[in-house]
């Protein structure tokens, strides 16, 4: 018999699943209790973060001892595997758990919405958060042994000090972390960001192995440094997991330092995460958002059920309309009542959009790994200054946004766009870029009338030039990578050497298939990630800029929002 949930009292009440051991049999005994999160002293509990099964088909159940008629709660495959692991750890079994699928009446849309509002308090007030990645394998066990063995290494100094003789073994072990651990679906789910960020004590569990999230964090960053044999935009689960894990950990760091995260940054993360209900691209981040936005962002509402169907399916149309309203209302809150117009930078990054959604509203249904706000913030690209103060936008009619702005510069030169996979295109784009940069950076000696590359020797020096003052090339390297490596960290002077190696390789007139030979070059990897399908361009005031391939001379103008 299925468990019947008693309605929760009004206020900050949640249910807990209590786990005790029967002294006679040693088997777990389960019960449900209700607590209020407003109390100064609440029972200790562990909040579990995991990946939902879709569909969540029951495969087993647990009996609830304090319910009428000994009713039970159904377990999906993932939760069944979790409880099997808990039984295997019998000597450590006991205490209270909060598991959303079991502690929230999932059939009650109103309760689900009310509990979503409390998620930040659930995970922040838990004694710890346990991340369940699923059953272990020989590969995950080896990966966790490596993470544990290297947990004493600081980042980046400890990893930089690894002896050269050990680098090969370290690289192979990190490849195992990438393929066996980061490929797990948990890293790609949208809800886990809030769940992992809200508590300082996060334990990552896979089968019988576990490690603290900080130890895993250092290994994730080390993957970017040591592992070379992968493509930045590869859609395979390990690469997607690496992207999502890296950004999740950056959000966690920011939240633990500041107590909140800019909502625009969170929406940017939504583009590369998965969720069954597309409204969660907004709802899943409410607990991390700046409290000044409280009351302005859309409140959780799951009245319209999740439906995926054809255009003539009324239920599917109602669901799509509900998703549109959430995205629209979030954009209005940020643009009309928030501190800036930065949300506009998110409206055009995805390749797909649903018809009827205003162009200024980010459509978070579609996957995209562009990160305009992260790049602008970290690299301090601010030719036009800060993007305005509150009140710069006004909703003047349904779907119409009025923005006050003024033209501050005009595009007068565009370079060829960088197109990944085409060596000829990269050669042409780099010729254009070098000519433009030399002109804008006031270095006439590098204004090559024939658009040839500056010759670079194996020692990194340019040939046929007596003056070695090439600081403008150092600046150009920073501009072409936004000053950030592929791991999102500021680049160092060593990137000039990677740039020189890249230029030398282009000068050998390689074929497209030869790209494999240069794929490990750090400059090329950062360039490929940041600028694929983008181009450099110059303005009439002499500003070197980067933008999408749609930028054209005169017809496209830079604007300053006021």
Coordinates of C-alpha atoms in Angstrom, one line a residue:
X1 CA 0.0 0.0 0.0
X2 CA 1.4 3.4 -1.0
X3 CA 2.2 6.0 1.6
X4 CA -0.4 8.8 2.2
X5 CA 1.2 12.1 3.0
X6 CA -0.3 14.2 5.8
X7 CA -0.5 17.9 4.7
X8 CA 2.3 20.0 6.0
X9 CA 1.5 22.9 8.4
X10 CA 1.8 26.4 7.0
X11 CA 5.3 27.9 7.3
X12 CA 8.8 26.5 7.0
X13 CA 7.9 22.8 7.6
X14 CA 9.5 19.9 5.9
X15 CA 9.4 16.1 6.3
X16 CA 12.4 14.0 7.2
X17 CA 13.0 10.3 6.6
X18 CA 14.3 8.8 9.8
X19 CA 16.5 5.8 9.6
X20 CA 17.0 3.6 12.7
X21 CA 18.5 0.2 13.2
X22 CA 16.5 -2.7 14.6
X23 CA 18.7 -4.0 17.4
X24 CA 17.5 -7.6 16.9
X25 CA 17.9 -7.9 13.1
X26 CA 20.3 -5.0 12.4
X27 CA 18.0 -4.0 9.5
X28 CA 17.0 -0.4 8.9
X29 CA 13.6 0.8 10.1
X30 CA 12.2 3.9 8.4
X31 CA 9.7 6.5 9.7
X32 CA 8.5 10.0 8.6
X33 CA 8.6 13.1 10.9
X34 CA 7.9 16.8 10.4
X35 CA 10.2 19.6 11.6
X36 CA 10.2 23.4 11.3
X37 CA 13.2 25.1 9.8
X38 CA 12.5 28.3 11.8
X39 CA 13.6 26.7 15.0
X40 CA 16.9 27.6 16.5
X41 CA 17.7 24.0 17.2
X42 CA 16.5 21.4 14.7
X43 CA 17.4 17.7 14.4
X44 CA 20.5 16.9 12.4
X45 CA 19.9 15.5 9.0
X46 CA 21.7 14.8 5.7
X47 CA 20.3 16.3 2.5
X48 CA 20.7 14.0 -0.4
X49 CA 21.5 15.3 -3.9
X50 CA 21.0 12.9 -6.8
X51 CA 19.8 12.5 -10.3
X52 CA 16.1 11.7 -10.8
X53 CA 15.1 8.8 -13.0
X54 CA 13.0 9.6 -16.0
X55 CA 10.6 8.0 -16.0
X56 CA 10.8 7.4 -12.2
X57 CA 9.5 3.8 -12.5
X58 CA 9.3 2.1 -9.0
X59 CA 11.7 -0.9 -8.7
X60 CA 11.4 -1.4 -4.9
X61 CA 10.0 0.2 -1.8
X62 CA 10.7 0.8 1.9
X63 CA 8.1 0.3 4.6
X64 CA 7.2 3.3 6.8
X65 CA 6.9 2.1 10.4
X66 CA 4.9 5.0 11.8
X67 CA 2.2 5.1 9.0
X68 CA -1.2 3.4 9.2
X69 CA -1.5 -0.1 7.7
X70 CA 2.4 -0.2 7.3
X71 CA 2.3 1.7 4.0
X72 CA 5.5 2.1 2.0
X73 CA 7.3 4.6 -0.2
X74 CA 8.3 3.5 -3.7
X75 CA 11.9 3.8 -4.8
X76 CA 13.1 4.5 -8.4
X77 CA 16.2 2.8 -9.7
X78 CA 18.6 5.5 -8.5
X79 CA 17.1 5.6 -5.0
X80 CA 17.0 1.8 -4.8
X81 CA 20.7 1.7 -5.5
X82 CA 21.3 4.4 -2.9
X83 CA 19.4 2.4 -0.2
X84 CA 21.2 -0.8 -1.2
X85 CA 24.5 1.1 -0.5
X86 CA 23.1 2.4 2.8
X87 CA 22.3 -1.2 3.9
X88 CA 25.8 -2.3 2.9
X89 CA 27.1 0.4 5.3
X90 CA 25.1 -1.0 8.1
X91 CA 27.6 0.0 10.8
X92 CA 27.3 3.7 9.7
X93 CA 23.6 3.5 9.0
X94 CA 21.2 5.7 10.9
X95 CA 20.1 9.3 11.3
X96 CA 17.7 11.4 9.3
X97 CA 17.7 12.0 5.5
X98 CA 16.0 14.6 3.4
X99 CA 15.3 13.2 -0.1
X100 CA 13.0 15.4 -2.2
X101 CA 11.3 12.5 -4.0
X102 CA 10.3 10.9 -0.7
X103 CA 9.9 13.9 1.6
X104 CA 7.7 16.0 -0.7
X105 CA 4.3 14.9 -2.0
X106 CA 5.2 14.9 -5.7
X107 CA 1.5 14.6 -6.6
X108 CA 0.7 17.9 -4.9
X109 CA 1.7 20.7 -7.3
X110 CA 1.0 23.4 -4.5
X111 CA 3.2 21.5 -2.0
X112 CA 6.0 21.1 -4.6
X113 CA 6.0 24.9 -5.3
X114 CA 6.0 25.7 -1.6
X115 CA 8.8 23.3 -0.8
X116 CA 10.9 24.7 -3.7
X117 CA 10.9 28.1 -1.9
X118 CA 12.4 26.3 1.1
X119 CA 15.2 24.5 -0.8
X120 CA 17.9 26.9 0.2
X121 CA 17.1 26.5 3.8
X122 CA 16.9 22.7 3.6
X123 CA 20.4 22.4 2.1
X124 CA 22.0 25.2 4.1
X125 CA 20.7 23.9 7.4
X126 CA 21.5 20.2 6.8
X127 CA 24.4 18.8 8.8
X128 CA 25.9 17.9 5.4
X129 CA 24.9 17.3 1.8
X130 CA 25.6 13.8 0.3
X131 CA 25.9 13.7 -3.4
X132 CA 24.9 10.3 -4.8
X133 CA 26.5 9.6 -8.2
X134 CA 25.3 6.0 -8.4
X135 CA 26.8 2.5 -8.1
X136 CA 30.6 2.2 -8.3
X137 CA 32.6 0.5 -11.0
X138 CA 36.3 -0.6 -11.2
X139 CA 36.9 2.7 -13.1
X140 CA 35.2 4.9 -10.5
X141 CA 37.0 3.2 -7.7
X142 CA 40.3 3.9 -9.3
X143 CA 39.3 7.5 -9.9
X144 CA 38.3 8.0 -6.3
X145 CA 41.5 6.5 -5.1
X146 CA 43.4 9.0 -7.2
X147 CA 41.3 11.9 -5.9
X148 CA 41.9 10.8 -2.3
X149 CA 45.7 10.3 -2.9
X150 CA 46.0 13.8 -4.3
X151 CA 43.7 15.7 -2.0
X152 CA 46.7 17.2 -0.1
X153 CA 47.8 19.1 -3.3
X154 CA 46.9 22.8 -3.3
X155 CA 45.7 24.4 -6.5
X156 CA 47.5 25.4 -8.6
X157 CA 50.9 25.4 -6.8
X158 CA 50.8 21.8 -5.6
X159 CA 49.8 20.5 -9.1
X160 CA 52.4 22.7 -10.8
X161 CA 55.1 21.1 -8.6
X162 CA 54.4 17.6 -9.8
X163 CA 57.7 16.1 -11.1
X164 CA 57.9 15.7 -14.9
X165 CA 58.4 11.9 -14.5
X166 CA 54.9 11.7 -12.9
X167 CA 53.0 13.8 -15.4
X168 CA 52.1 10.9 -17.7
X169 CA 50.6 8.8 -14.8
X170 CA 48.8 11.9 -13.5
X171 CA 47.3 12.6 -16.9
X172 CA 46.1 9.0 -17.3
X173 CA 44.5 9.1 -13.9
X174 CA 42.8 12.4 -14.6
X175 CA 41.5 11.0 -17.8
X176 CA 39.9 8.3 -15.6
X177 CA 38.3 11.0 -13.5
X178 CA 36.9 12.7 -16.6
X179 CA 35.5 9.5 -18.2
X180 CA 34.3 7.6 -15.1
X181 CA 33.2 10.3 -12.7
X182 CA 32.5 13.5 -14.5
X183 CA 30.5 11.6 -17.1
X184 CA 27.9 10.8 -14.5
X185 CA 24.5 12.5 -15.1
X186 CA 24.5 14.3 -11.8
X187 CA 27.0 16.9 -13.0
X188 CA 24.7 18.0 -15.8
X189 CA 21.5 18.5 -13.8
X190 CA 20.4 22.0 -13.0
X191 CA 19.1 21.5 -9.4
X192 CA 22.4 20.1 -8.2
X193 CA 24.1 23.6 -8.5
X194 CA 22.0 25.0 -5.6
X195 CA 22.3 21.8 -3.7
X196 CA 26.1 21.7 -3.8
X197 CA 26.6 25.4 -3.3
X198 CA 24.5 26.0 -0.2
X199 CA 26.4 23.9 2.3
X200 CA 30.1 23.9 3.2
X201 CA 30.1 20.2 4.0
X202 CA 29.5 18.3 0.8
X203 CA 30.4 14.6 0.4
X204 CA 30.5 13.1 -3.1
X205 CA 29.6 9.3 -3.0
X206 CA 29.9 6.8 -5.7
X207 CA 29.2 3.2 -4.6
X208 CA 31.3 2.5 -1.6
X209 CA 33.7 5.3 -2.3
X210 CA 33.5 8.9 -1.2
X211 CA 35.5 12.2 -1.1
X212 CA 35.0 15.8 -0.1
X213 CA 33.9 18.2 -2.9
X214 CA 37.0 20.3 -2.4
X215 CA 39.3 17.4 -3.2
X216 CA 37.2 16.7 -6.3
X217 CA 37.3 20.4 -7.2
X218 CA 41.1 20.4 -7.4
X219 CA 41.1 17.4 -9.7
X220 CA 38.5 19.0 -12.0
X221 CA 40.7 22.0 -12.4
X222 CA 43.7 19.8 -13.0
X223 CA 41.9 18.1 -15.9
X224 CA 42.0 21.4 -17.7
X225 CA 45.7 21.6 -17.1
X226 CA 46.9 18.1 -17.9
X227 CA 44.3 16.4 -20.1
X228 CA 44.7 17.3 -23.8
X229 CA 43.0 14.6 -25.9
X230 CA 39.4 16.1 -26.0
X231 CA 37.5 18.7 -27.9
X232 CA 36.0 21.7 -25.9
X233 CA 32.7 21.4 -27.7
X234 CA 32.5 17.6 -27.8
X235 CA 28.9 16.6 -26.8
X236 CA 30.0 13.4 -25.1
X237 CA 29.0 13.1 -21.4
X238 CA 32.5 13.4 -20.0
X239 CA 33.2 16.8 -21.7
X240 CA 29.7 18.1 -20.9
X241 CA 30.2 17.0 -17.3
X242 CA 33.6 18.8 -17.1
X243 CA 32.0 22.0 -18.3
X244 CA 29.1 21.8 -15.9
X245 CA 31.3 20.7 -13.0
X246 CA 33.7 23.6 -13.5
X247 CA 31.0 26.2 -13.6
X248 CA 29.1 24.6 -10.7
X249 CA 32.3 24.8 -8.6
X250 CA 32.9 28.4 -9.6
X251 CA 29.3 29.3 -8.5
X252 CA 29.8 27.4 -5.3
X253 CA 33.0 29.4 -4.6
X254 CA 31.2 32.7 -5.3
X255 CA 28.2 31.9 -3.1
X256 CA 30.3 30.8 -0.2
X257 CA 32.4 34.0 -0.4
X258 CA 29.6 36.5 -1.0
X259 CA 26.4 34.8 0.2
X260 CA 24.7 35.2 -3.2
X261 CA 25.3 34.9 -6.9
X262 CA 24.2 37.3 -9.7
X263 CA 21.1 35.9 -11.2
X264 CA 22.4 36.6 -14.7
X265 CA 25.4 34.4 -14.0
X266 CA 23.0 31.6 -12.8
X267 CA 20.9 31.9 -15.9
X268 CA 24.1 31.6 -18.0
X269 CA 24.7 28.3 -16.3
X270 CA 21.2 27.2 -17.1
X271 CA 22.1 27.1 -20.8
X272 CA 24.4 24.1 -20.3
X273 CA 22.4 22.1 -17.8
X274 CA 19.6 19.6 -18.1
X275 CA 16.1 19.7 -16.5
X276 CA 12.9 17.8 -17.2
X277 CA 10.8 20.8 -16.3
X278 CA 12.2 23.8 -18.3
X279 CA 10.8 26.2 -15.7
X280 CA 13.5 25.0 -13.4
X281 CA 16.0 27.0 -15.4
X282 CA 14.7 29.8 -13.2
X283 CA 13.2 28.1 -10.2
X284 CA 16.3 26.0 -9.4
X285 CA 18.4 29.1 -8.7
X286 CA 16.1 31.2 -6.5
X287 CA 18.0 30.0 -3.3
X288 CA 21.3 31.4 -4.6
X289 CA 20.1 34.7 -5.9
X290 CA 20.8 38.1 -4.5
X291 CA 18.1 38.8 -1.8
X292 CA 17.5 42.3 -3.3
X293 CA 15.6 40.5 -6.1
X294 CA 13.3 38.9 -3.6
X295 CA 9.7 39.4 -4.7
X296 CA 10.6 40.4 -8.2
X297 CA 11.5 37.1 -9.7
X298 CA 8.7 34.7 -10.6
X299 CA 7.6 32.4 -7.8
X300 CA 7.6 28.6 -8.3
X301 CA 4.4 27.5 -10.0
X302 CA 4.0 23.9 -11.3
X303 CA 0.3 24.1 -12.0
X304 CA 0.7 23.3 -15.7
X305 CA 2.1 19.8 -15.9
X306 CA 5.2 19.0 -18.0
X307 CA 4.0 17.9 -21.4
X308 CA 6.0 17.4 -24.6
X309 CA 3.8 17.0 -27.7
X310 CA 2.9 18.4 -31.1
X311 CA 1.9 21.9 -31.9
X312 CA -1.8 20.9 -31.8
X313 CA -1.6 19.3 -28.4
X314 CA -3.4 21.7 -26.1
X315 CA -1.7 20.4 -22.9
X316 CA 1.8 20.8 -24.6
X317 CA 0.8 24.4 -25.7
X318 CA -0.3 25.2 -22.2
X319 CA 3.0 24.0 -20.8
X320 CA 5.1 25.9 -23.4
X321 CA 3.1 29.0 -22.5
X322 CA 3.8 28.5 -18.8
X323 CA 7.6 28.2 -19.5
X324 CA 7.5 31.3 -21.7
X325 CA 5.8 33.3 -18.8
X326 CA 8.5 32.2 -16.4
X327 CA 11.3 33.3 -18.7
X328 CA 9.5 36.5 -19.6
X329 CA 8.8 37.5 -16.0
X330 CA 12.4 36.7 -15.0
X331 CA 13.8 38.9 -17.8
X332 CA 11.4 41.8 -16.8
X333 CA 12.6 41.5 -13.2
X334 CA 16.2 41.7 -14.2
X335 CA 16.0 44.4 -16.9
X336 CA 13.4 46.6 -15.4
X337 CA 14.0 46.2 -11.7
X338 CA 17.5 44.9 -11.4
X339 CA 20.8 46.8 -11.2
X340 CA 21.9 46.4 -14.9
X341 CA 20.9 45.4 -18.4
X342 CA 23.4 42.5 -18.4
X343 CA 20.6 40.0 -19.0
X344 CA 20.4 41.2 -22.6
X345 CA 23.7 39.5 -23.2
X346 CA 22.0 36.2 -22.6
X347 CA 19.1 36.7 -25.0
X348 CA 21.0 35.8 -28.2
X349 CA 23.6 33.1 -27.2
X350 CA 21.5 30.0 -27.9
X351 CA 21.2 28.8 -31.5
X352 CA 17.5 28.0 -31.1
X353 CA 14.5 30.0 -30.0
X354 CA 10.8 29.2 -29.6
X355 CA 8.6 31.3 -31.9
X356 CA 6.7 34.1 -30.2
X357 CA 9.2 34.7 -27.4
X358 CA 10.4 38.3 -27.4
X359 CA 13.9 38.7 -28.7
X360 CA 15.1 40.3 -25.4
X361 CA 14.0 37.3 -23.3
X362 CA 16.6 34.5 -22.8
X363 CA 15.2 31.2 -24.1
X364 CA 16.8 28.8 -21.6
X365 CA 15.3 25.6 -23.3
X366 CA 18.3 25.3 -25.5
X367 CA 21.8 24.1 -24.7
X368 CA 24.7 26.6 -25.3
X369 CA 28.1 26.8 -23.8
X370 CA 28.9 30.5 -24.6
X371 CA 29.6 32.5 -21.4
X372 CA 29.5 36.2 -22.2
X373 CA 29.0 37.4 -18.6
X374 CA 31.8 35.2 -17.2
X375 CA 34.2 36.4 -19.8
X376 CA 33.3 40.1 -19.5
X377 CA 33.5 40.0 -15.7
X378 CA 36.8 38.1 -15.4
X379 CA 38.5 39.8 -18.4
X380 CA 37.2 43.3 -17.6
X381 CA 36.1 44.0 -21.2
X382 CA 34.4 47.3 -20.7
X383 CA 35.0 49.7 -23.6
X384 CA 31.6 51.2 -23.1
X385 CA 31.7 51.3 -19.3
X386 CA 29.3 49.6 -17.0
X387 CA 26.0 48.5 -18.6
X388 CA 23.8 51.1 -16.9
X389 CA 21.9 51.4 -13.6
X390 CA 18.5 50.3 -12.6
X391 CA 15.6 51.7 -14.4
X392 CA 17.2 51.7 -17.9
X393 CA 14.5 49.4 -19.4
X394 CA 10.8 49.7 -19.4
X395 CA 8.1 47.3 -20.5
X396 CA 5.9 49.6 -22.6
X397 CA 3.6 46.9 -24.1
X398 CA 3.2 43.1 -24.0
X399 CA 6.5 41.8 -25.5
X400 CA 8.0 45.2 -26.1
X401 CA 10.9 46.6 -24.1
X402 CA 12.0 50.2 -24.2
X403 CA 15.7 50.8 -23.5
X404 CA 17.4 54.1 -23.3
X405 CA 20.8 54.1 -25.1
X406 CA 23.1 56.1 -27.3
X407 CA 25.6 55.3 -30.0
X408 CA 29.2 55.7 -28.7
X409 CA 31.2 54.1 -31.6
X410 CA 30.8 52.8 -35.1
X411 CA 32.4 49.6 -36.6
X412 CA 34.7 50.5 -39.5
X413 CA 36.8 47.3 -39.9
X414 CA 35.9 43.7 -39.6
X415 CA 38.2 40.6 -39.8
X416 CA 37.3 37.2 -41.1
X417 CA 35.5 35.0 -38.6
X418 CA 37.2 32.1 -36.9
X419 CA 35.6 28.9 -38.1
X420 CA 36.7 25.8 -36.2
X421 CA 38.1 22.9 -38.3
X422 CA 39.3 25.1 -41.2
X423 CA 43.0 25.8 -41.3
X424 CA 42.6 28.2 -44.3
X425 CA 40.1 30.2 -42.4
X426 CA 42.3 30.5 -39.4
X427 CA 45.2 31.6 -41.6
X428 CA 43.0 34.3 -43.1
X429 CA 41.5 35.4 -39.8
X430 CA 44.9 35.7 -38.2
X431 CA 46.2 37.8 -41.1
X432 CA 43.3 40.1 -40.7
X433 CA 43.7 40.2 -36.9
X434 CA 47.4 41.0 -37.0
X435 CA 46.9 43.8 -39.5
X436 CA 44.0 45.3 -37.5
X437 CA 45.8 45.0 -34.1
X438 CA 49.0 46.5 -35.4
X439 CA 47.1 49.5 -36.7
X440 CA 44.9 50.1 -33.6
X441 CA 47.8 49.5 -31.3
X442 CA 49.9 52.1 -33.1
X443 CA 52.7 49.8 -34.3
X444 CA 53.2 50.7 -38.0
X445 CA 56.0 48.3 -38.5
X446 CA 53.6 45.4 -38.1
X447 CA 51.1 46.8 -40.7
X448 CA 51.9 44.1 -43.3
X449 CA 50.8 45.3 -46.7
X450 CA 50.9 41.7 -48.0
X451 CA 49.0 40.4 -44.9
X452 CA 51.8 37.9 -44.3
X453 CA 52.5 36.5 -40.8
X454 CA 55.4 37.9 -38.8
X455 CA 58.1 35.3 -39.0
X456 CA 58.7 33.6 -35.6
X457 CA 61.8 31.6 -34.9
X458 CA 62.0 28.4 -32.7
X459 CA 63.3 30.7 -29.9
X460 CA 60.1 32.7 -30.0
X461 CA 61.8 35.8 -31.6
X462 CA 60.5 37.5 -34.8
X463 CA 62.9 37.5 -37.7
X464 CA 64.1 40.6 -39.6
X465 CA 63.2 43.0 -36.8
X466 CA 65.8 44.9 -34.8
X467 CA 63.4 46.3 -32.3
X468 CA 62.1 43.5 -30.0
X469 CA 59.4 45.7 -28.4
X470 CA 56.4 43.5 -29.2
X471 CA 54.3 44.2 -26.2
X472 CA 51.4 44.7 -28.5
X473 CA 51.5 41.0 -29.4
X474 CA 51.3 40.2 -25.7
X475 CA 48.2 42.4 -25.5
X476 CA 46.8 40.7 -28.6
X477 CA 47.2 37.2 -27.1
X478 CA 45.2 38.4 -24.1
X479 CA 42.5 40.0 -26.3
X480 CA 42.1 36.9 -28.4
X481 CA 41.6 34.7 -25.4
X482 CA 39.8 37.4 -23.3
X483 CA 42.7 37.0 -20.9
X484 CA 41.4 33.6 -19.8
X485 CA 42.6 30.1 -20.3
X486 CA 40.3 27.2 -21.3
X487 CA 39.8 26.6 -17.6
X488 CA 38.4 30.2 -17.1
X489 CA 41.5 31.2 -15.1
X490 CA 43.6 34.3 -16.0
X491 CA 46.4 33.4 -18.4
X492 CA 50.0 34.0 -17.7
X493 CA 53.0 35.2 -19.8
X494 CA 53.6 31.6 -21.0
X495 CA 50.6 32.0 -23.3
X496 CA 52.8 34.2 -25.6
X497 CA 54.9 31.1 -26.2
X498 CA 51.8 29.1 -27.0
X499 CA 50.8 31.9 -29.4
X500 CA 54.2 31.9 -31.2
X501 CA 54.0 28.1 -31.6
X502 CA 50.5 28.5 -33.1
X503 CA 51.7 31.1 -35.6
X504 CA 54.7 28.9 -36.5
X505 CA 52.3 26.0 -37.1
X506 CA 50.1 28.1 -39.4
X507 CA 53.1 29.1 -41.4
X508 CA 53.8 25.5 -42.3
X509 CA 50.7 25.6 -44.5
X510 CA 49.1 22.6 -42.8
X511 CA 45.9 20.8 -43.9
X512 CA 42.7 20.6 -41.9
X513 CA 43.5 17.0 -40.8
X514 CA 46.7 18.3 -39.3
X515 CA 44.7 20.1 -36.6
X516 CA 45.2 17.0 -34.4
X517 CA 48.9 17.9 -34.2
X518 CA 48.2 21.3 -32.6
X519 CA 45.1 20.5 -30.6
X520 CA 47.1 20.4 -27.3
X521 CA 48.4 24.0 -27.8
X522 CA 46.9 26.0 -24.9
X523 CA 46.4 29.1 -27.0
X524 CA 44.6 27.3 -29.8
X525 CA 42.4 25.5 -27.3
X526 CA 41.4 28.8 -25.7
X527 CA 41.0 30.5 -29.1
X528 CA 38.8 27.6 -30.3
X529 CA 36.6 27.8 -27.2
X530 CA 36.2 31.5 -27.1
X531 CA 36.1 32.7 -30.7
X532 CA 34.6 29.9 -32.8
X533 CA 32.2 31.7 -35.2
X534 CA 33.3 35.1 -33.8
X535 CA 35.4 37.8 -35.4
X536 CA 37.6 40.7 -34.4
X537 CA 36.6 44.2 -35.5
X538 CA 37.8 47.7 -35.1
X539 CA 35.8 50.9 -34.4
X540 CA 36.3 54.5 -35.7
X541 CA 37.6 55.5 -32.3
X542 CA 40.3 52.8 -32.5
X543 CA 38.9 50.2 -30.2
X544 CA 39.8 46.6 -30.8
X545 CA 36.7 44.5 -30.2
X546 CA 35.4 40.9 -30.5
X547 CA 31.9 40.0 -31.5
X548 CA 29.7 37.5 -33.4
X549 CA 30.2 36.8 -37.1
X550 CA 27.1 39.0 -37.7
X551 CA 29.0 42.2 -37.0
X552 CA 29.4 44.3 -40.2
X553 CA 30.9 47.6 -41.1
X554 CA 28.7 50.6 -40.5
X555 CA 25.5 48.7 -40.2
X556 CA 26.4 47.5 -36.7
X557 CA 27.1 50.1 -34.0
X558 CA 28.2 49.7 -30.5
X559 CA 25.8 51.2 -28.0
X560 CA 26.2 52.6 -24.5
X561 CA 23.1 51.9 -22.3
X562 CA 22.2 54.8 -20.0

